[in-house]
Amino acid sequence: MPDPDLPRRRVLSLLGAITVPAAFAAPGGLPAPAAHTDSSPEFERVRQHLFGSRPITATPSRVELVVPLRAAFGASVPVKVVSKLPQTPALYVRRLYLVVDKNPAPVVAVLDLTPELGQADFETRLRVDEYSHVRAIAELSDGQLHMDSRYVKVSGGCSAPPNRERPDLIGKTILRLPEGVKTGAPTPAEVQVIHPNDTGFELNHVTVMFIPPHYVRELHVTWNGRRLFDAELTFAIAENPMFRFHFVPRGPGELRAEVDDTKGLHYSGRLLVD
């Protein structure tokens, strides 16, 4: 049985081998529709690498995935993970996996979470390269695995060119509290990094060459020095990576984000909370 504490970097390296971009049309036209609960050969390989023979409860009893079934734009598919379990030291979601079966690298993000969040709800935007299942797998602190999945009809997400209107802003890291502070209770927060998140599959239409991959690889968020979550990310996170999350403030302090990308560049942002 795989070690449940397998480092995120090793998890992603096991599954991140780049294959031929799936954005090219397959012979025979569009794929046949699939049920939301179906598996796939790609996911079975992911499952074996990550979890071996450990059982996964595939119902939204502990975790629910909200995603449009026909997204407007494959390079920016909104995804929301709703946890049905409060983050308490007794039992909490300790790790969250986001998987897109048909993407060149199916494991698109691995988040290590702490009880400091108060609630393990997350929102972000993903690149989806072809019609595929999108999955959220929650690993609880007692080892239970729970999954919810949706079959999403969209394509072209990994080859869509990024917006390069303000390259001078690359690395700017912004933290927000959209609903203000809720002292002693889970408070919604956002972190966004201005970054093209180049996938390596995008074509420069001037040089007719592929743009080299350059994307946010790690995100670490803390409150007053206490860890909220760590994220190991891939190029399948949309341009200008954004995460909505919760934390529990118990007085004034500093919300801080540390960011590293694949060129070895480091960025940071902070928000002082009264």
mmCIF file with all atom_site columns, N, CA, C and O in Angstrom, residues 80 119 121 123 175-191 243-247 249 255 271 273-274:
data_model
loop_
_atom_site.group_PDB
_atom_site.id
_atom_site.type_symbol
_atom_site.label_atom_id
_atom_site.label_alt_id
_atom_site.label_comp_id
_atom_site.label_asym_id
_atom_site.label_entity_id
_atom_site.label_seq_id
_atom_site.pdbx_PDB_ins_code
_atom_site.Cartn_x
_atom_site.Cartn_y
_atom_site.Cartn_z
_atom_site.occupancy
_atom_site.B_iso_or_equiv
_atom_site.pdbx_formal_charge
_atom_site.auth_seq_id
_atom_site.auth_comp_id
_atom_site.auth_asym_id
_atom_site.auth_atom_id
_atom_site.pdbx_PDB_model_num
ATOM 1   N N  . LYS A 1 80  ? -15.443 24.188 -7.961 1.00 0.00 ? 80  LYS A N  1
ATOM 2   C CA . LYS A 1 80  ? -15.643 24.421 -6.528 1.00 0.00 ? 80  LYS A CA 1
ATOM 3   C C  . LYS A 1 80  ? -15.737 23.073 -5.816 1.00 0.00 ? 80  LYS A C  1
ATOM 4   O O  . LYS A 1 80  ? -16.475 22.191 -6.249 1.00 0.00 ? 80  LYS A O  1
ATOM 5   N N  . GLN A 1 119 ? -12.935 25.175 7.419  1.00 0.00 ? 119 GLN A N  1
ATOM 6   C CA . GLN A 1 119 ? -13.791 24.535 6.424  1.00 0.00 ? 119 GLN A CA 1
ATOM 7   C C  . GLN A 1 119 ? -12.942 24.289 5.175  1.00 0.00 ? 119 GLN A C  1
ATOM 8   O O  . GLN A 1 119 ? -12.285 25.211 4.690  1.00 0.00 ? 119 GLN A O  1
ATOM 9   N N  . ASP A 1 121 ? -13.412 24.081 2.012  1.00 0.00 ? 121 ASP A N  1
ATOM 10  C CA . ASP A 1 121 ? -14.023 24.436 0.731  1.00 0.00 ? 121 ASP A CA 1
ATOM 11  C C  . ASP A 1 121 ? -13.006 25.219 -0.097 1.00 0.00 ? 121 ASP A C  1
ATOM 12  O O  . ASP A 1 121 ? -12.371 26.147 0.415  1.00 0.00 ? 121 ASP A O  1
ATOM 13  N N  . GLU A 1 123 ? -12.185 26.932 -4.182 1.00 0.00 ? 123 GLU A N  1
ATOM 14  C CA . GLU A 1 123 ? -12.572 27.256 -5.549 1.00 0.00 ? 123 GLU A CA 1
ATOM 15  C C  . GLU A 1 123 ? -11.333 27.659 -6.335 1.00 0.00 ? 123 GLU A C  1
ATOM 16  O O  . GLU A 1 123 ? -10.442 28.336 -5.799 1.00 0.00 ? 123 GLU A O  1
ATOM 17  N N  . LEU A 1 175 ? -4.018  39.148 -1.936 1.00 0.00 ? 175 LEU A N  1
ATOM 18  C CA . LEU A 1 175 ? -4.885  38.486 -0.957 1.00 0.00 ? 175 LEU A CA 1
ATOM 19  C C  . LEU A 1 175 ? -6.073  39.383 -0.672 1.00 0.00 ? 175 LEU A C  1
ATOM 20  O O  . LEU A 1 175 ? -5.930  40.609 -0.544 1.00 0.00 ? 175 LEU A O  1
ATOM 21  N N  . ARG A 1 176 ? -7.261  38.782 -0.554 1.00 0.00 ? 176 ARG A N  1
ATOM 22  C CA . ARG A 1 176 ? -8.486  39.546 -0.312 1.00 0.00 ? 176 ARG A CA 1
ATOM 23  C C  . ARG A 1 176 ? -9.352  38.812 0.697  1.00 0.00 ? 176 ARG A C  1
ATOM 24  O O  . ARG A 1 176 ? -9.310  37.576 0.803  1.00 0.00 ? 176 ARG A O  1
ATOM 25  N N  . LEU A 1 177 ? -10.200 39.582 1.399  1.00 0.00 ? 177 LEU A N  1
ATOM 26  C CA . LEU A 1 177 ? -11.259 39.038 2.250  1.00 0.00 ? 177 LEU A CA 1
ATOM 27  C C  . LEU A 1 177 ? -12.582 39.566 1.690  1.00 0.00 ? 177 LEU A C  1
ATOM 28  O O  . LEU A 1 177 ? -13.033 40.643 2.078  1.00 0.00 ? 177 LEU A O  1
ATOM 29  N N  . PRO A 1 178 ? -13.212 38.858 0.758  1.00 0.00 ? 178 PRO A N  1
ATOM 30  C CA . PRO A 1 178 ? -14.382 39.412 0.057  1.00 0.00 ? 178 PRO A CA 1
ATOM 31  C C  . PRO A 1 178 ? -15.578 39.685 0.944  1.00 0.00 ? 178 PRO A C  1
ATOM 32  O O  . PRO A 1 178 ? -16.441 40.481 0.587  1.00 0.00 ? 178 PRO A O  1
ATOM 33  N N  . GLU A 1 179 ? -15.667 39.024 2.104  1.00 0.00 ? 179 GLU A N  1
ATOM 34  C CA . GLU A 1 179 ? -16.808 39.233 2.997  1.00 0.00 ? 179 GLU A CA 1
ATOM 35  C C  . GLU A 1 179 ? -16.388 39.831 4.333  1.00 0.00 ? 179 GLU A C  1
ATOM 36  O O  . GLU A 1 179 ? -17.157 39.806 5.296  1.00 0.00 ? 179 GLU A O  1
ATOM 37  N N  . GLY A 1 180 ? -15.178 40.365 4.405  1.00 0.00 ? 180 GLY A N  1
ATOM 38  C CA . GLY A 1 180 ? -14.702 40.918 5.657  1.00 0.00 ? 180 GLY A CA 1
ATOM 39  C C  . GLY A 1 180 ? -14.282 39.822 6.637  1.00 0.00 ? 180 GLY A C  1
ATOM 40  O O  . GLY A 1 180 ? -14.236 38.640 6.304  1.00 0.00 ? 180 GLY A O  1
ATOM 41  N N  . VAL A 1 181 ? -13.984 40.237 7.864  1.00 0.00 ? 181 VAL A N  1
ATOM 42  C CA . VAL A 1 181 ? -13.484 39.312 8.887  1.00 0.00 ? 181 VAL A CA 1
ATOM 43  C C  . VAL A 1 181 ? -14.631 38.767 9.718  1.00 0.00 ? 181 VAL A C  1
ATOM 44  O O  . VAL A 1 181 ? -15.528 39.503 10.118 1.00 0.00 ? 181 VAL A O  1
ATOM 45  N N  . LYS A 1 182 ? -14.601 37.455 9.972  1.00 0.00 ? 182 LYS A N  1
ATOM 46  C CA . LYS A 1 182 ? -15.555 36.805 10.877 1.00 0.00 ? 182 LYS A CA 1
ATOM 47  C C  . LYS A 1 182 ? -14.743 36.188 12.010 1.00 0.00 ? 182 LYS A C  1
ATOM 48  O O  . LYS A 1 182 ? -14.314 35.047 11.933 1.00 0.00 ? 182 LYS A O  1
ATOM 49  N N  . THR A 1 183 ? -14.518 36.964 13.046 1.00 0.00 ? 183 THR A N  1
ATOM 50  C CA . THR A 1 183 ? -13.639 36.536 14.128 1.00 0.00 ? 183 THR A CA 1
ATOM 51  C C  . THR A 1 183 ? -14.142 35.241 14.771 1.00 0.00 ? 183 THR A C  1
ATOM 52  O O  . THR A 1 183 ? -15.310 35.142 15.152 1.00 0.00 ? 183 THR A O  1
ATOM 53  N N  . GLY A 1 184 ? -13.248 34.259 14.867 1.00 0.00 ? 184 GLY A N  1
ATOM 54  C CA . GLY A 1 184 ? -13.578 32.983 15.484 1.00 0.00 ? 184 GLY A CA 1
ATOM 55  C C  . GLY A 1 184 ? -14.395 32.049 14.626 1.00 0.00 ? 184 GLY A C  1
ATOM 56  O O  . GLY A 1 184 ? -14.809 30.990 15.091 1.00 0.00 ? 184 GLY A O  1
ATOM 57  N N  . ALA A 1 185 ? -14.636 32.405 13.363 1.00 0.00 ? 185 ALA A N  1
ATOM 58  C CA . ALA A 1 185 ? -15.447 31.570 12.467 1.00 0.00 ? 185 ALA A CA 1
ATOM 59  C C  . ALA A 1 185 ? -14.759 31.480 11.106 1.00 0.00 ? 185 ALA A C  1
ATOM 60  O O  . ALA A 1 185 ? -13.945 32.344 10.750 1.00 0.00 ? 185 ALA A O  1
ATOM 61  N N  . PRO A 1 186 ? -15.073 30.437 10.316 1.00 0.00 ? 186 PRO A N  1
ATOM 62  C CA . PRO A 1 186 ? -14.477 30.336 8.981  1.00 0.00 ? 186 PRO A CA 1
ATOM 63  C C  . PRO A 1 186 ? -14.765 31.580 8.146  1.00 0.00 ? 186 PRO A C  1
ATOM 64  O O  . PRO A 1 186 ? -15.917 31.964 7.953  1.00 0.00 ? 186 PRO A O  1
ATOM 65  N N  . THR A 1 187 ? -13.707 32.236 7.696  1.00 0.00 ? 187 THR A N  1
ATOM 66  C CA . THR A 1 187 ? -13.791 33.483 6.945  1.00 0.00 ? 187 THR A CA 1
ATOM 67  C C  . THR A 1 187 ? -13.332 33.254 5.510  1.00 0.00 ? 187 THR A C  1
ATOM 68  O O  . THR A 1 187 ? -12.210 32.786 5.288  1.00 0.00 ? 187 THR A O  1
ATOM 69  N N  . PRO A 1 188 ? -14.164 33.577 4.512  1.00 0.00 ? 188 PRO A N  1
ATOM 70  C CA . PRO A 1 188 ? -13.737 33.410 3.113  1.00 0.00 ? 188 PRO A CA 1
ATOM 71  C C  . PRO A 1 188 ? -12.562 34.327 2.777  1.00 0.00 ? 188 PRO A C  1
ATOM 72  O O  . PRO A 1 188 ? -12.514 35.480 3.203  1.00 0.00 ? 188 PRO A O  1
ATOM 73  N N  . ALA A 1 189 ? -11.621 33.785 2.009  1.00 0.00 ? 189 ALA A N  1
ATOM 74  C CA . ALA A 1 189 ? -10.451 34.541 1.575  1.00 0.00 ? 189 ALA A CA 1
ATOM 75  C C  . ALA A 1 189 ? -10.088 34.119 0.154  1.00 0.00 ? 189 ALA A C  1
ATOM 76  O O  . ALA A 1 189 ? -10.493 33.055 -0.317 1.00 0.00 ? 189 ALA A O  1
ATOM 77  N N  . GLU A 1 190 ? -9.319  34.964 -0.521 1.00 0.00 ? 190 GLU A N  1
ATOM 78  C CA . GLU A 1 190 ? -8.861  34.678 -1.879 1.00 0.00 ? 190 GLU A CA 1
ATOM 79  C C  . GLU A 1 190 ? -7.376  34.986 -1.978 1.00 0.00 ? 190 GLU A C  1
ATOM 80  O O  . GLU A 1 190 ? -6.894  35.952 -1.377 1.00 0.00 ? 190 GLU A O  1
ATOM 81  N N  . VAL A 1 191 ? -6.670  34.190 -2.749 1.00 0.00 ? 191 VAL A N  1
ATOM 82  C CA . VAL A 1 191 ? -5.297  34.490 -3.126 1.00 0.00 ? 191 VAL A CA 1
ATOM 83  C C  . VAL A 1 191 ? -5.191  34.345 -4.641 1.00 0.00 ? 191 VAL A C  1
ATOM 84  O O  . VAL A 1 191 ? -5.693  33.380 -5.207 1.00 0.00 ? 191 VAL A O  1
ATOM 85  N N  . PHE A 1 243 ? -7.176  30.940 -5.861 1.00 0.00 ? 243 PHE A N  1
ATOM 86  C CA . PHE A 1 243 ? -7.817  29.995 -4.954 1.00 0.00 ? 243 PHE A CA 1
ATOM 87  C C  . PHE A 1 243 ? -8.666  30.762 -3.955 1.00 0.00 ? 243 PHE A C  1
ATOM 88  O O  . PHE A 1 243 ? -8.195  31.732 -3.339 1.00 0.00 ? 243 PHE A O  1
ATOM 89  N N  . ARG A 1 244 ? -9.916  30.326 -3.788 1.00 0.00 ? 244 ARG A N  1
ATOM 90  C CA . ARG A 1 244 ? -10.763 30.799 -2.697 1.00 0.00 ? 244 ARG A CA 1
ATOM 91  C C  . ARG A 1 244 ? -10.758 29.728 -1.624 1.00 0.00 ? 244 ARG A C  1
ATOM 92  O O  . ARG A 1 244 ? -10.891 28.543 -1.909 1.00 0.00 ? 244 ARG A O  1
ATOM 93  N N  . PHE A 1 245 ? -10.640 30.156 -0.370 1.00 0.00 ? 245 PHE A N  1
ATOM 94  C CA . PHE A 1 245 ? -10.514 29.215 0.742  1.00 0.00 ? 245 PHE A CA 1
ATOM 95  C C  . PHE A 1 245 ? -11.077 29.867 1.988  1.00 0.00 ? 245 PHE A C  1
ATOM 96  O O  . PHE A 1 245 ? -11.644 30.964 1.944  1.00 0.00 ? 245 PHE A O  1
ATOM 97  N N  . HIS A 1 246 ? -10.949 29.215 3.127  1.00 0.00 ? 246 HIS A N  1
ATOM 98  C CA . HIS A 1 246 ? -11.386 29.768 4.409  1.00 0.00 ? 246 HIS A CA 1
ATOM 99  C C  . HIS A 1 246 ? -10.225 29.709 5.406  1.00 0.00 ? 246 HIS A C  1
ATOM 100 O O  . HIS A 1 246 ? -9.299  28.907 5.257  1.00 0.00 ? 246 HIS A O  1
ATOM 101 N N  . PHE A 1 247 ? -10.307 30.546 6.425  1.00 0.00 ? 247 PHE A N  1
ATOM 102 C CA . PHE A 1 247 ? -9.430  30.431 7.588  1.00 0.00 ? 247 PHE A CA 1
ATOM 103 C C  . PHE A 1 247 ? -10.186 31.000 8.781  1.00 0.00 ? 247 PHE A C  1
ATOM 104 O O  . PHE A 1 247 ? -11.238 31.631 8.619  1.00 0.00 ? 247 PHE A O  1
ATOM 105 N N  . PRO A 1 249 ? -9.789  33.500 11.763 1.00 0.00 ? 249 PRO A N  1
ATOM 106 C CA . PRO A 1 249 ? -9.042  34.516 12.508 1.00 0.00 ? 249 PRO A CA 1
ATOM 107 C C  . PRO A 1 249 ? -9.560  34.631 13.938 1.00 0.00 ? 249 PRO A C  1
ATOM 108 O O  . PRO A 1 249 ? -10.762 34.598 14.165 1.00 0.00 ? 249 PRO A O  1
ATOM 109 N N  . LEU A 1 255 ? -2.194  37.553 6.977  1.00 0.00 ? 255 LEU A N  1
ATOM 110 C CA . LEU A 1 255 ? -2.433  36.482 6.020  1.00 0.00 ? 255 LEU A CA 1
ATOM 111 C C  . LEU A 1 255 ? -1.334  36.596 4.971  1.00 0.00 ? 255 LEU A C  1
ATOM 112 O O  . LEU A 1 255 ? -1.152  37.660 4.368  1.00 0.00 ? 255 LEU A O  1
ATOM 113 N N  . LEU A 1 271 ? -1.499  40.293 3.628  1.00 0.00 ? 271 LEU A N  1
ATOM 114 C CA . LEU A 1 271 ? -2.648  41.136 3.957  1.00 0.00 ? 271 LEU A CA 1
ATOM 115 C C  . LEU A 1 271 ? -2.728  41.265 5.457  1.00 0.00 ? 271 LEU A C  1
ATOM 116 O O  . LEU A 1 271 ? -2.850  40.244 6.165  1.00 0.00 ? 271 LEU A O  1
ATOM 117 N N  . VAL A 1 273 ? -4.683  42.059 8.741  1.00 0.00 ? 273 VAL A N  1
ATOM 118 C CA . VAL A 1 273 ? -6.083  42.009 9.133  1.00 0.00 ? 273 VAL A CA 1
ATOM 119 C C  . VAL A 1 273 ? -6.216  42.603 10.526 1.00 0.00 ? 273 VAL A C  1
ATOM 120 O O  . VAL A 1 273 ? -5.561  42.155 11.467 1.00 0.00 ? 273 VAL A O  1
ATOM 121 N N  . ASP A 1 274 ? -7.073  43.598 10.676 1.00 0.00 ? 274 ASP A N  1
ATOM 122 C CA . ASP A 1 274 ? -7.283  44.251 11.977 1.00 0.00 ? 274 ASP A CA 1
ATOM 123 C C  . ASP A 1 274 ? -8.218  43.431 12.850 1.00 0.00 ? 274 ASP A C  1
ATOM 124 O O  . ASP A 1 274 ? -9.131  42.786 12.350 1.00 0.00 ? 274 ASP A O  1
#
